[in-house]
Coordinates of C-alpha atoms in Angstrom, one line a residue:
X1 CA 61.9 58.9 10.7
X2 CA 64.7 60.1 8.4
X3 CA 66.2 58.2 5.6
X4 CA 69.6 59.0 6.9
X5 CA 72.9 57.2 6.1
X6 CA 73.4 56.3 9.7
X7 CA 71.1 55.0 12.5
X8 CA 72.6 56.2 15.8
X9 CA 72.0 54.8 19.3
X10 CA 73.0 57.0 22.2
X11 CA 73.2 55.6 25.7
X12 CA 73.0 58.7 27.9
X13 CA 74.1 56.9 31.1
X14 CA 74.4 58.0 34.7
X15 CA 78.0 57.0 34.7
X16 CA 79.0 56.8 31.0
X17 CA 77.6 57.8 27.6
X18 CA 78.1 55.4 24.7
X19 CA 77.4 55.9 21.0
X20 CA 76.7 53.1 18.5
X21 CA 75.7 53.3 14.9
X22 CA 74.6 51.2 11.9
X23 CA 75.8 52.3 8.4
X24 CA 72.7 51.7 6.3
X25 CA 74.7 51.8 3.1
X26 CA 76.1 48.4 4.1
X27 CA 73.9 45.4 3.8
X28 CA 74.2 44.2 7.5
X29 CA 73.1 45.1 11.0
X30 CA 76.7 45.5 12.3
X31 CA 76.7 48.0 15.2
X32 CA 79.8 50.1 15.3
X33 CA 81.0 52.0 18.4
X34 CA 81.8 55.6 17.8
X35 CA 85.0 56.4 19.8
X36 CA 84.5 59.8 21.4
X37 CA 87.4 62.3 21.4
X38 CA 87.7 64.0 24.8
X39 CA 90.2 65.6 27.1
X40 CA 92.0 63.0 29.1
X41 CA 94.7 65.2 30.7
X42 CA 96.0 68.7 30.4
X43 CA 96.7 69.3 26.7
X44 CA 95.8 65.8 25.8
X45 CA 92.8 64.6 23.7
X46 CA 92.1 60.9 23.1
X47 CA 89.4 58.8 21.6
X48 CA 87.6 56.5 24.1
X49 CA 84.8 54.0 23.8
X50 CA 82.7 56.0 26.2
X51 CA 82.3 59.6 27.5
X52 CA 82.1 59.5 31.3
X53 CA 79.1 61.4 32.5
X54 CA 81.0 63.9 34.5
X55 CA 81.3 67.7 34.0
X56 CA 84.2 69.7 35.5
X57 CA 84.0 73.5 35.9
X58 CA 87.7 74.7 35.8
X59 CA 89.0 77.8 37.4
X60 CA 90.0 80.7 35.1
X61 CA 93.5 80.3 36.4
X62 CA 93.7 76.9 34.7
X63 CA 93.3 78.7 31.4
X64 CA 90.8 76.1 30.0
X65 CA 90.9 77.7 26.5
X66 CA 94.5 76.3 26.3
X67 CA 94.6 73.4 28.8
X68 CA 91.4 71.7 27.7
X69 CA 91.1 72.7 24.1
X70 CA 89.2 70.4 21.8
X71 CA 90.0 70.3 18.1
X72 CA 86.5 71.4 17.1
X73 CA 86.0 74.2 19.7
X74 CA 86.9 77.8 19.6
X75 CA 89.0 78.8 22.6
X76 CA 86.3 81.0 24.1
X77 CA 83.9 78.1 24.1
X78 CA 86.1 76.0 26.4
X79 CA 84.3 76.8 29.6
X80 CA 83.6 73.4 31.0
X81 CA 85.1 69.9 30.5
X82 CA 83.1 66.7 30.0
X83 CA 84.3 63.2 30.0
X84 CA 87.4 61.3 31.2
X85 CA 89.3 64.3 32.6
X86 CA 86.2 65.5 34.5
X87 CA 86.0 62.0 36.0
X88 CA 89.6 62.2 37.1
X89 CA 89.2 65.6 38.6
X90 CA 86.3 64.3 40.8
X91 CA 88.7 62.9 43.3
X92 CA 90.9 66.0 43.3
X93 CA 88.3 68.8 43.1
X94 CA 85.0 67.3 44.0
X95 CA 83.2 70.6 44.6
X96 CA 83.8 71.5 41.0
X97 CA 82.6 68.3 39.4
X98 CA 79.0 67.4 38.6
X99 CA 77.9 63.7 38.3
X100 CA 74.6 61.7 38.4
X101 CA 72.8 64.4 36.4
X102 CA 70.6 61.7 34.9
X103 CA 69.3 60.7 38.3
X104 CA 68.3 64.3 39.0
X105 CA 66.3 64.4 35.7
X106 CA 63.7 62.2 37.2
X107 CA 63.6 64.0 40.6
X108 CA 60.2 65.7 40.7
X109 CA 60.9 67.3 44.0
X110 CA 63.4 69.9 42.5
X111 CA 63.3 72.3 39.6
X112 CA 65.2 70.3 37.1
X113 CA 65.6 73.4 34.8
X114 CA 67.3 75.5 37.5
X115 CA 71.0 75.6 38.3
X116 CA 71.2 73.2 41.3
X117 CA 74.3 71.1 40.6
X118 CA 76.7 70.3 42.1
X119 CA 74.2 69.7 44.9
X120 CA 74.8 70.8 48.5
X121 CA 78.0 72.6 47.5
X122 CA 77.8 76.1 48.8
X123 CA 81.1 77.4 47.6
X124 CA 80.6 76.6 43.9
X125 CA 81.2 79.6 41.7
X126 CA 78.7 78.4 39.2
X127 CA 76.0 75.8 39.1
X128 CA 74.1 74.1 36.2
X129 CA 70.7 72.5 35.9
X130 CA 70.3 68.7 35.3
X131 CA 68.9 69.5 31.9
X132 CA 71.9 71.7 31.1
X133 CA 74.4 69.1 32.2
X134 CA 72.7 66.4 30.1
X135 CA 72.7 68.8 27.2
X136 CA 76.5 69.4 27.7
X137 CA 77.2 65.6 27.3
X138 CA 75.0 65.4 24.2
X139 CA 76.5 68.5 22.7
X140 CA 80.0 67.1 23.2
X141 CA 78.9 63.9 21.4
X142 CA 77.3 65.9 18.5
X143 CA 80.4 68.1 18.0
X144 CA 82.8 65.1 18.3
X145 CA 80.7 63.1 15.8
X146 CA 80.5 66.0 13.3
X147 CA 84.3 66.6 13.6
X148 CA 85.1 62.9 13.0
X149 CA 82.3 61.7 10.7
X150 CA 81.0 64.7 8.8
X151 CA 84.1 66.9 8.2
X152 CA 83.7 66.4 4.4
X153 CA 80.0 65.7 4.1
X154 CA 77.3 67.7 5.9
X155 CA 74.8 64.9 5.2
X156 CA 76.7 62.9 7.8
X157 CA 76.2 65.4 10.6
X158 CA 74.7 63.9 13.7
X159 CA 71.6 66.1 13.7
X160 CA 70.7 64.8 10.3
X161 CA 70.7 61.1 11.4
X162 CA 68.0 58.9 12.9
X163 CA 68.9 59.2 16.6
X164 CA 67.6 56.8 19.3
X165 CA 68.3 58.0 22.8
X166 CA 67.9 55.7 25.7
X167 CA 66.1 56.3 29.0
X168 CA 65.4 54.0 32.0
X169 CA 62.1 52.1 31.6
X170 CA 61.0 53.7 34.9
X171 CA 61.3 57.2 33.6
X172 CA 57.9 58.8 33.6
X173 CA 56.6 61.1 30.8
X174 CA 58.0 64.3 32.5
X175 CA 61.5 62.8 32.8
X176 CA 61.3 61.7 29.2
X177 CA 60.4 65.1 28.0
X178 CA 63.2 66.7 30.0
X179 CA 65.6 64.3 28.2
X180 CA 64.2 65.4 24.9
X181 CA 64.6 69.1 26.0
X182 CA 68.3 68.4 26.8
X183 CA 68.8 66.9 23.4
X184 CA 67.2 69.9 21.7
X185 CA 69.4 72.2 23.7
X186 CA 72.4 70.3 22.3
X187 CA 71.3 70.8 18.8
X188 CA 69.5 67.4 18.4
X189 CA 66.0 68.6 17.9
X190 CA 64.6 65.3 16.5
X191 CA 65.3 62.3 18.6
X192 CA 63.4 59.1 19.5
X193 CA 63.4 57.5 22.9
X194 CA 63.8 53.8 23.8
X195 CA 63.9 52.2 27.2
X196 CA 67.2 50.8 28.3
X197 CA 66.2 47.2 29.3
X198 CA 64.5 46.9 25.9
X199 CA 67.6 48.2 24.2
X200 CA 69.7 45.6 26.0
X201 CA 67.3 42.9 24.8
X202 CA 67.5 44.2 21.2
X203 CA 71.3 44.0 21.5
X204 CA 71.0 40.4 22.5
X205 CA 68.6 39.6 19.6
X206 CA 70.9 41.3 17.1
X207 CA 74.0 39.8 18.6
X208 CA 72.6 36.3 18.2
X209 CA 71.3 36.9 14.6
X210 CA 68.8 34.0 13.8
X211 CA 70.3 32.0 16.7
X212 CA 68.1 33.8 19.3
X213 CA 65.2 31.5 18.2
X214 CA 67.2 28.5 19.5
X215 CA 67.7 30.1 22.9
X216 CA 64.1 30.9 23.6
X217 CA 60.8 29.1 22.9
X218 CA 57.1 29.8 23.1
X219 CA 56.1 30.4 26.7
X220 CA 59.5 31.6 27.8
X221 CA 59.5 34.8 30.0
X222 CA 62.8 36.7 30.0
X223 CA 63.5 39.0 33.0
X224 CA 65.9 41.8 32.0
X225 CA 67.9 42.9 35.1
X226 CA 69.5 46.2 34.3
X227 CA 71.6 47.7 37.1
X228 CA 73.5 50.8 36.1
X229 CA 75.2 53.6 37.9
X230 CA 72.1 55.3 39.2
X231 CA 69.1 53.0 38.8
X232 CA 67.9 49.4 38.9
X233 CA 65.4 48.5 36.2
X234 CA 63.4 45.3 35.7
X235 CA 61.5 44.3 32.6
X236 CA 59.7 41.2 31.5
X237 CA 59.5 40.0 27.9
X238 CA 57.3 37.1 26.8
X239 CA 57.9 34.8 23.9
X240 CA 54.6 34.2 22.0
X241 CA 53.6 32.6 18.7
X242 CA 51.5 34.2 16.0
X243 CA 50.9 32.7 12.6
X244 CA 53.6 30.1 13.2
X245 CA 56.2 32.7 14.0
X246 CA 57.9 33.6 17.3
X247 CA 56.8 37.0 18.6
X248 CA 58.5 39.0 21.4
X249 CA 56.2 41.0 23.7
X250 CA 57.2 43.3 26.6
X251 CA 54.7 42.6 29.3
X252 CA 55.9 44.5 32.4
X253 CA 58.3 47.2 33.6
X254 CA 59.4 47.9 37.1
X255 CA 59.1 50.9 39.4
X256 CA 61.8 53.7 39.4
X257 CA 64.4 52.4 41.8
X258 CA 67.2 54.9 42.6
X259 CA 69.6 52.1 43.5
X260 CA 72.8 51.3 41.6
X261 CA 76.5 51.9 41.3
X262 CA 76.3 55.2 43.1
X263 CA 75.0 53.5 46.2
X264 CA 77.8 51.0 46.0
X265 CA 80.5 53.7 45.7
X266 CA 79.1 55.3 48.8
X267 CA 79.2 52.0 50.7
X268 CA 82.8 51.4 49.8
X269 CA 83.7 54.9 50.7
X270 CA 82.3 54.5 54.2
X271 CA 84.2 51.3 54.6
X272 CA 87.4 52.9 53.6
X273 CA 86.7 55.9 55.8
X274 CA 86.5 53.5 58.8
X275 CA 89.9 52.2 57.8
X276 CA 91.4 55.7 57.9
X277 CA 89.6 56.4 61.2
X278 CA 91.1 53.2 62.7
X279 CA 94.5 54.5 61.7
X280 CA 93.8 57.8 63.5
X281 CA 93.2 59.8 60.2
X282 CA 90.0 61.9 60.0
X283 CA 88.2 62.5 56.7
X284 CA 86.3 65.7 56.5
X285 CA 83.2 66.3 54.2
X286 CA 85.3 67.7 51.4
X287 CA 87.7 64.7 51.4
X288 CA 84.7 62.4 51.6
X289 CA 83.6 63.6 48.2
X290 CA 87.0 62.8 46.8
X291 CA 87.0 59.4 48.5
X292 CA 83.7 58.5 46.9
X293 CA 85.2 59.3 43.4
X294 CA 88.3 57.3 44.2
X295 CA 86.2 54.3 45.4
X296 CA 84.2 54.5 42.1
X297 CA 87.4 54.2 40.1
X298 CA 88.6 51.2 42.3
X299 CA 85.3 49.4 42.1
X300 CA 85.1 49.7 38.3
X301 CA 88.7 48.6 37.9
X302 CA 88.2 45.5 40.1
X303 CA 84.8 44.4 38.7
X304 CA 85.8 44.9 35.1
X305 CA 89.0 42.9 35.3
X306 CA 89.0 39.4 36.9
X307 CA 92.8 39.6 37.1
X308 CA 92.7 42.7 39.2
X309 CA 93.2 41.7 42.9
X310 CA 93.2 45.2 44.4
X311 CA 93.1 48.9 43.6
X312 CA 94.7 51.9 45.2
X313 CA 92.6 54.5 47.0
X314 CA 94.1 58.0 47.1
X315 CA 92.6 61.0 48.8
X316 CA 94.2 64.5 48.7
X317 CA 95.2 65.8 52.1
X318 CA 93.6 68.9 53.6
X319 CA 94.6 71.0 56.6
X320 CA 96.9 70.1 59.4
X321 CA 95.1 66.8 60.3
X322 CA 96.8 64.9 57.5
X323 CA 100.6 64.4 57.7
X324 CA 102.3 64.4 54.3
X325 CA 99.3 65.7 52.3
X326 CA 97.9 62.8 50.4
X327 CA 96.5 59.7 52.2
X328 CA 96.4 56.3 50.7
X329 CA 95.1 52.8 51.3
X330 CA 94.3 49.7 49.2
X331 CA 90.9 48.2 48.4
X332 CA 91.0 44.4 48.0
X333 CA 88.8 42.5 45.6
X334 CA 87.4 40.5 48.5
X335 CA 86.4 43.6 50.3
X336 CA 84.6 44.9 47.2
X337 CA 82.7 41.7 46.5
X338 CA 81.8 41.1 50.1
X339 CA 80.5 44.6 50.6
X340 CA 78.5 44.7 47.3
X341 CA 77.3 41.1 47.1
X342 CA 76.2 40.7 50.7
X343 CA 75.1 44.3 51.0
X344 CA 73.1 44.7 47.8
X345 CA 72.4 41.1 46.7
X346 CA 71.6 39.3 49.9
X347 CA 69.9 35.9 49.9
X348 CA 66.2 36.2 50.7
X349 CA 62.9 34.4 50.1
X350 CA 60.3 35.3 47.6
X351 CA 58.1 36.5 50.5
X352 CA 60.7 39.2 51.4
X353 CA 59.9 42.8 50.4
X354 CA 62.2 45.9 50.5
X355 CA 62.1 47.6 53.9
X356 CA 60.1 50.8 53.9
X357 CA 61.6 53.0 56.5
X358 CA 59.5 55.7 58.1
X359 CA 60.8 59.1 57.0
X360 CA 62.4 61.5 59.5
X361 CA 60.5 64.6 60.2
X362 CA 63.4 66.6 58.8
X363 CA 65.2 65.3 55.9
X364 CA 68.0 66.7 53.8
X365 CA 66.9 67.5 50.3
X366 CA 68.6 65.5 47.6
X367 CA 68.2 62.5 45.4
X368 CA 65.4 60.2 46.5
X369 CA 67.5 57.1 47.0
X370 CA 65.9 53.8 47.8
X371 CA 65.5 53.2 51.6
X372 CA 66.6 49.5 51.1
X373 CA 69.8 48.4 49.4
X374 CA 68.7 44.8 48.6
X375 CA 68.3 44.5 44.8
X376 CA 67.1 40.9 45.3
X377 CA 64.2 42.1 47.5
X378 CA 63.2 44.6 44.8
X379 CA 63.3 41.7 42.3
X380 CA 61.0 39.7 44.5
X381 CA 58.5 42.5 44.8
X382 CA 58.6 43.1 41.0
X383 CA 57.9 39.5 40.2
X384 CA 55.0 39.3 42.7
X385 CA 53.5 42.5 41.4
X386 CA 53.2 41.2 37.9
X387 CA 51.7 37.8 38.6
X388 CA 48.6 37.3 36.5
X389 CA 45.3 37.2 38.5
X390 CA 44.5 33.8 37.1
X391 CA 47.8 32.2 38.1
X392 CA 46.6 31.2 41.6
X393 CA 49.0 28.3 41.8
X394 CA 52.0 30.5 41.9
X395 CA 53.2 33.2 44.3
X396 CA 55.1 35.1 41.6
X397 CA 55.5 35.2 37.9
X398 CA 58.0 32.6 36.8
X399 CA 60.8 33.8 34.5
X400 CA 62.6 31.1 32.6
X401 CA 65.5 33.2 31.3
X402 CA 67.5 36.1 32.7
X403 CA 69.4 38.7 30.8
X404 CA 71.8 41.1 32.7
X405 CA 72.7 44.6 31.7
X406 CA 74.4 47.6 33.2
X407 CA 77.9 48.2 34.4
X408 CA 77.3 46.8 37.8
X409 CA 76.5 43.4 36.4
X410 CA 79.9 43.0 34.9
X411 CA 80.8 41.4 38.2
X412 CA 80.5 37.6 37.8
X413 CA 79.8 37.1 41.5
X414 CA 76.9 39.5 41.3
X415 CA 75.3 37.8 38.4
X416 CA 75.7 34.4 40.0
X417 CA 74.1 35.6 43.2
X418 CA 71.0 36.9 41.5
X419 CA 70.7 33.8 39.4
X420 CA 71.2 31.6 42.5
X421 CA 68.5 33.5 44.5
X422 CA 66.0 33.6 41.6
X423 CA 66.5 29.9 40.8
X424 CA 65.9 29.0 44.5
X425 CA 62.5 30.8 44.4
X426 CA 61.6 28.9 41.2
X427 CA 62.7 25.5 42.5
X428 CA 60.7 26.0 45.7
X429 CA 57.6 26.2 43.6
X430 CA 58.5 23.2 41.4
X431 CA 59.8 25.2 38.4
X432 CA 63.1 24.9 36.7
X433 CA 66.1 27.1 37.5
X434 CA 66.4 30.2 35.4
X435 CA 68.7 30.0 32.4
X436 CA 71.2 32.8 31.8
X437 CA 71.2 34.4 28.3
X438 CA 74.7 35.4 27.3
X439 CA 74.4 39.1 26.5
X440 CA 76.4 41.8 24.9
X441 CA 79.0 43.8 26.7
X442 CA 77.1 45.6 29.5
X443 CA 78.9 48.8 28.8
X444 CA 77.8 48.9 25.1
X445 CA 74.7 46.8 24.9
X446 CA 72.2 49.7 25.4
X447 CA 73.7 51.9 22.7
X448 CA 74.0 48.9 20.3
X449 CA 70.4 47.9 21.0
X450 CA 69.1 51.4 20.4
X451 CA 70.8 51.5 17.0
X452 CA 69.4 48.1 16.1
X453 CA 65.9 49.2 17.3
X454 CA 66.2 52.1 14.8
X455 CA 67.0 49.5 12.2
X456 CA 63.8 47.6 13.0
X457 CA 61.8 50.8 12.7
X458 CA 62.7 50.8 9.0
X459 CA 60.8 47.6 8.6
X460 CA 63.7 45.2 9.0
X461 CA 64.9 43.0 11.8
X462 CA 62.9 41.6 14.8
X463 CA 60.6 44.0 16.7
X464 CA 59.7 43.6 20.4
X465 CA 56.1 44.7 20.9
X466 CA 56.0 47.1 23.8
X467 CA 54.1 50.3 23.9
X468 CA 53.5 52.3 27.1
X469 CA 55.2 50.7 30.1
X470 CA 52.6 52.1 32.4
X471 CA 49.0 53.3 32.4
X472 CA 48.4 57.0 32.9
X473 CA 45.4 58.7 34.6
X474 CA 44.2 62.2 35.2
X475 CA 42.9 63.4 38.6
X476 CA 39.3 64.7 38.4
X477 CA 37.9 66.5 41.4
X478 CA 34.4 65.3 42.4
X479 CA 31.5 67.6 42.7
X480 CA 30.2 67.4 46.2
X481 CA 29.5 69.8 49.1
X482 CA 32.4 70.9 51.3
X483 CA 32.9 68.9 54.4
X484 CA 34.9 70.4 57.3
X485 CA 38.4 68.8 57.6
X486 CA 37.9 66.6 54.5
X487 CA 39.6 67.4 51.2
X488 CA 37.5 67.1 48.1
X489 CA 37.8 63.5 46.8
X490 CA 39.6 62.9 43.5
X491 CA 38.8 60.3 41.0
X492 CA 41.5 58.8 38.6
X493 CA 40.4 58.5 35.0
X494 CA 42.5 56.3 32.7
X495 CA 43.7 58.2 29.6
X496 CA 46.4 55.9 28.4
X497 CA 46.2 52.1 28.9
X498 CA 49.2 49.9 29.5
X499 CA 50.8 48.9 26.3
X500 CA 49.4 51.7 24.1
X501 CA 51.7 52.1 21.2
X502 CA 53.7 55.3 20.8
X503 CA 52.5 57.5 18.0
X504 CA 48.8 56.5 18.6
X505 CA 45.9 58.3 20.1
X506 CA 42.6 57.5 21.8
X507 CA 39.5 59.4 22.7
X508 CA 38.0 59.2 26.2
X509 CA 34.5 58.1 25.1
X510 CA 31.5 58.6 27.3
X511 CA 32.9 61.3 29.5
X512 CA 32.5 65.1 29.6
X513 CA 35.0 66.9 31.9
X514 CA 34.9 70.4 33.3
X515 CA 38.1 72.3 32.4
X516 CA 39.0 75.4 34.4
X517 CA 40.3 78.3 32.2
X518 CA 41.5 81.8 32.8
X519 CA 43.1 81.1 36.2
X520 CA 46.0 79.2 37.7
X521 CA 45.1 75.5 38.1
X522 CA 46.8 72.4 39.1
X523 CA 46.5 69.3 36.9
X524 CA 47.1 66.0 38.7
X525 CA 48.5 62.9 37.0
X526 CA 48.9 59.3 38.2
X527 CA 50.6 56.2 36.8
X528 CA 50.6 52.5 37.3
X529 CA 52.7 49.7 35.9
X530 CA 50.5 47.1 37.6
X531 CA 46.9 47.9 36.4
X532 CA 47.2 46.4 32.9
X533 CA 43.6 45.8 32.2
X534 CA 42.3 49.3 32.6
X535 CA 40.8 50.9 29.5
X536 CA 40.6 54.6 28.4
X537 CA 37.8 56.2 30.3
X538 CA 37.8 53.8 33.2
X539 CA 37.2 55.6 36.5
X540 CA 38.8 54.6 39.8
X541 CA 37.0 56.0 42.8
X542 CA 39.5 54.5 45.2
X543 CA 42.8 52.8 44.7
X544 CA 45.7 51.3 46.6
X545 CA 48.8 53.5 46.7
X546 CA 50.9 50.4 45.9
X547 CA 49.2 50.1 42.5
X548 CA 48.7 53.8 41.5
X549 CA 51.2 56.5 42.3
X550 CA 50.9 60.2 41.8
X551 CA 53.3 61.8 39.3
X552 CA 54.5 65.3 39.0
X553 CA 51.6 67.7 38.7
X554 CA 51.3 70.6 36.2
X555 CA 50.4 74.2 37.1
X556 CA 49.0 76.1 34.2
X557 CA 46.7 79.0 33.3
X558 CA 44.7 78.0 30.2
X559 CA 43.7 80.9 28.1
X560 CA 40.1 82.1 28.3
X561 CA 38.6 84.2 25.4
X562 CA 35.2 85.0 26.8
X563 CA 33.4 83.0 24.1
X564 CA 33.5 79.2 23.7
X565 CA 36.7 79.3 25.7
X566 CA 34.9 80.7 28.7
X567 CA 35.7 83.7 31.0
X568 CA 38.3 83.8 33.7
X569 CA 37.7 81.1 36.2
X570 CA 35.0 79.5 34.1
X571 CA 34.5 75.7 33.9
X572 CA 34.2 74.7 30.3
X573 CA 32.7 71.4 29.3
X574 CA 35.2 69.5 27.2
X575 CA 36.0 66.1 25.8
X576 CA 39.5 64.7 26.2
X577 CA 41.6 63.1 23.5
X578 CA 45.0 61.6 24.5
X579 CA 48.0 61.2 22.3
X580 CA 51.1 59.2 23.2
X581 CA 53.9 60.7 21.1
X582 CA 56.6 58.8 19.4
X583 CA 59.0 59.7 22.2
X584 CA 56.7 58.5 25.0
X585 CA 55.4 61.8 26.2
X586 CA 51.7 62.4 26.8
X587 CA 49.5 65.1 25.2
X588 CA 46.0 65.7 26.3
X589 CA 43.8 67.6 24.0
X590 CA 40.7 69.2 25.6
X591 CA 38.1 70.2 23.0
X592 CA 35.1 72.4 24.0
X593 CA 31.7 70.9 23.4
X594 CA 30.7 74.2 21.8
X595 CA 32.8 76.0 19.2
X596 CA 36.2 75.1 17.8
X597 CA 38.3 75.9 20.9
X598 CA 41.0 73.3 21.9
X599 CA 43.6 73.3 24.7
X600 CA 46.6 71.1 24.8
X601 CA 48.3 69.9 28.0
X602 CA 51.6 68.2 27.6
X603 CA 52.5 66.1 30.6
X604 CA 56.1 67.1 30.2
X605 CA 57.2 70.1 32.2
X606 CA 57.7 70.7 35.8
X607 CA 55.4 73.6 36.7
X608 CA 53.9 74.9 33.4
X609 CA 51.5 73.6 30.9
X610 CA 51.4 74.5 27.2
X611 CA 48.3 75.6 25.6
X612 CA 47.4 76.0 22.0
X613 CA 44.4 77.4 20.2

């Protein structure tokens, strides 16, 4: 932790990036939004509250060094455009615009370090990796900050500040490390990570000053419902008492659910496409990409402004099938709310679970979107999963308060539907209806909360006790004779318990493991956000797939030296020591029983391990 003049929170969002900061030279916890200069039109640069998470790759004929010049950039550096103008170009040149890079960061089924975006666009002259795109957003923020805040004092440069970068609570250690890698590529080599729902709660605490103690009491359980552009995240925070003081403790986080504003944009696009079809106008695949971007703009305009009754949908014409070039229609507020409320927040019972559809034998590669669009059913599943074993009189854990966050939840009708459904479940079991906690602006809460969290890390303010949001396990192959047609059984050994604090380590006592060195090996990892009682070293011979899920594996060749390190292909007896870093990534240190040799495996990269002497 740096003793820097500013504490900076960066919300690296799927749809928008927001930057907030606290000036430590002032004696308060006031969070200030950094307005980000960006290209908004050809030859125009404006300061906006957010940097839309879109990247546009202009043609050389557009002369980007002139058309999209930024005040801090040399002309030859103006290759791609990030922010508002890139968002605008999404509806006009969809094959040259990259969006949802953050969702790709957690997709273990692709090489997130390889140039794969824009996805499924075969005629793209250039492609970028999800890591590179995320780095582009952060680099824009760094350069904009330094141009605005540090032009006369290098001590104010962004890379010299305490930086807290937000990630979904459901991001596993690999996705977290890729986020850190993107930050380093942008010149921000020293960042801290904080989960987005937790950030939103910190924003609520800071926004209410000492008044938050009047809104919650001992025994309250707050469910944070965070629905952003790409993901839906749930977290539970319990209000406890220690030494006569109220204490906040994060007790659960949800699974990674790729369900959010992107899905809603697609839903609206298909509804509008049907309108066009009914009028005898066909929409091809290229126009469909533009239609999705146009529907996103319309949705955000309608949901963010209660006075907005409708929004125009404009799609550029293509070919001879469209008369007059551009085609237009209108999207009414009622259509938006009907499609989103009923489609994504249907009324259901606490017994309902998301529908798990059987996968087709052939499936298009892409983002692993949820097979069910019902956010309320995922909430039901989450609350049932985290019911304590001793609470036999309940069918789900009973939240008493709800805090909304994420751009999607700006819609009043959406918040009311979730509260209505959740209260119905509670009242059916004799509990009181859930109470709404009035939160910060959903667009800025995560960035504000991240900055305030950094303030609490300096020993001030109110801390929420959290730690690891899931338990981590390594896969250990059992020693048994080969059986035809049967794979060698694997045991799962807990190396990080649920709630383990970042920056702490633990030894796996009572176990000696065999580590293969000198040849390519696969290291398997598992995670669980349900098994909260497992301790380091606990061995699971069998488990239910609903409570333990396999994470991205590592392929690595750990160096052999012929001595204590063993020869090629040797199995070296080792003890394991696990360290959960300050940023939430997992390091496993394997120490040979004989000699001084150690190997380090970082659960961080897609297909490579790191080893150290």
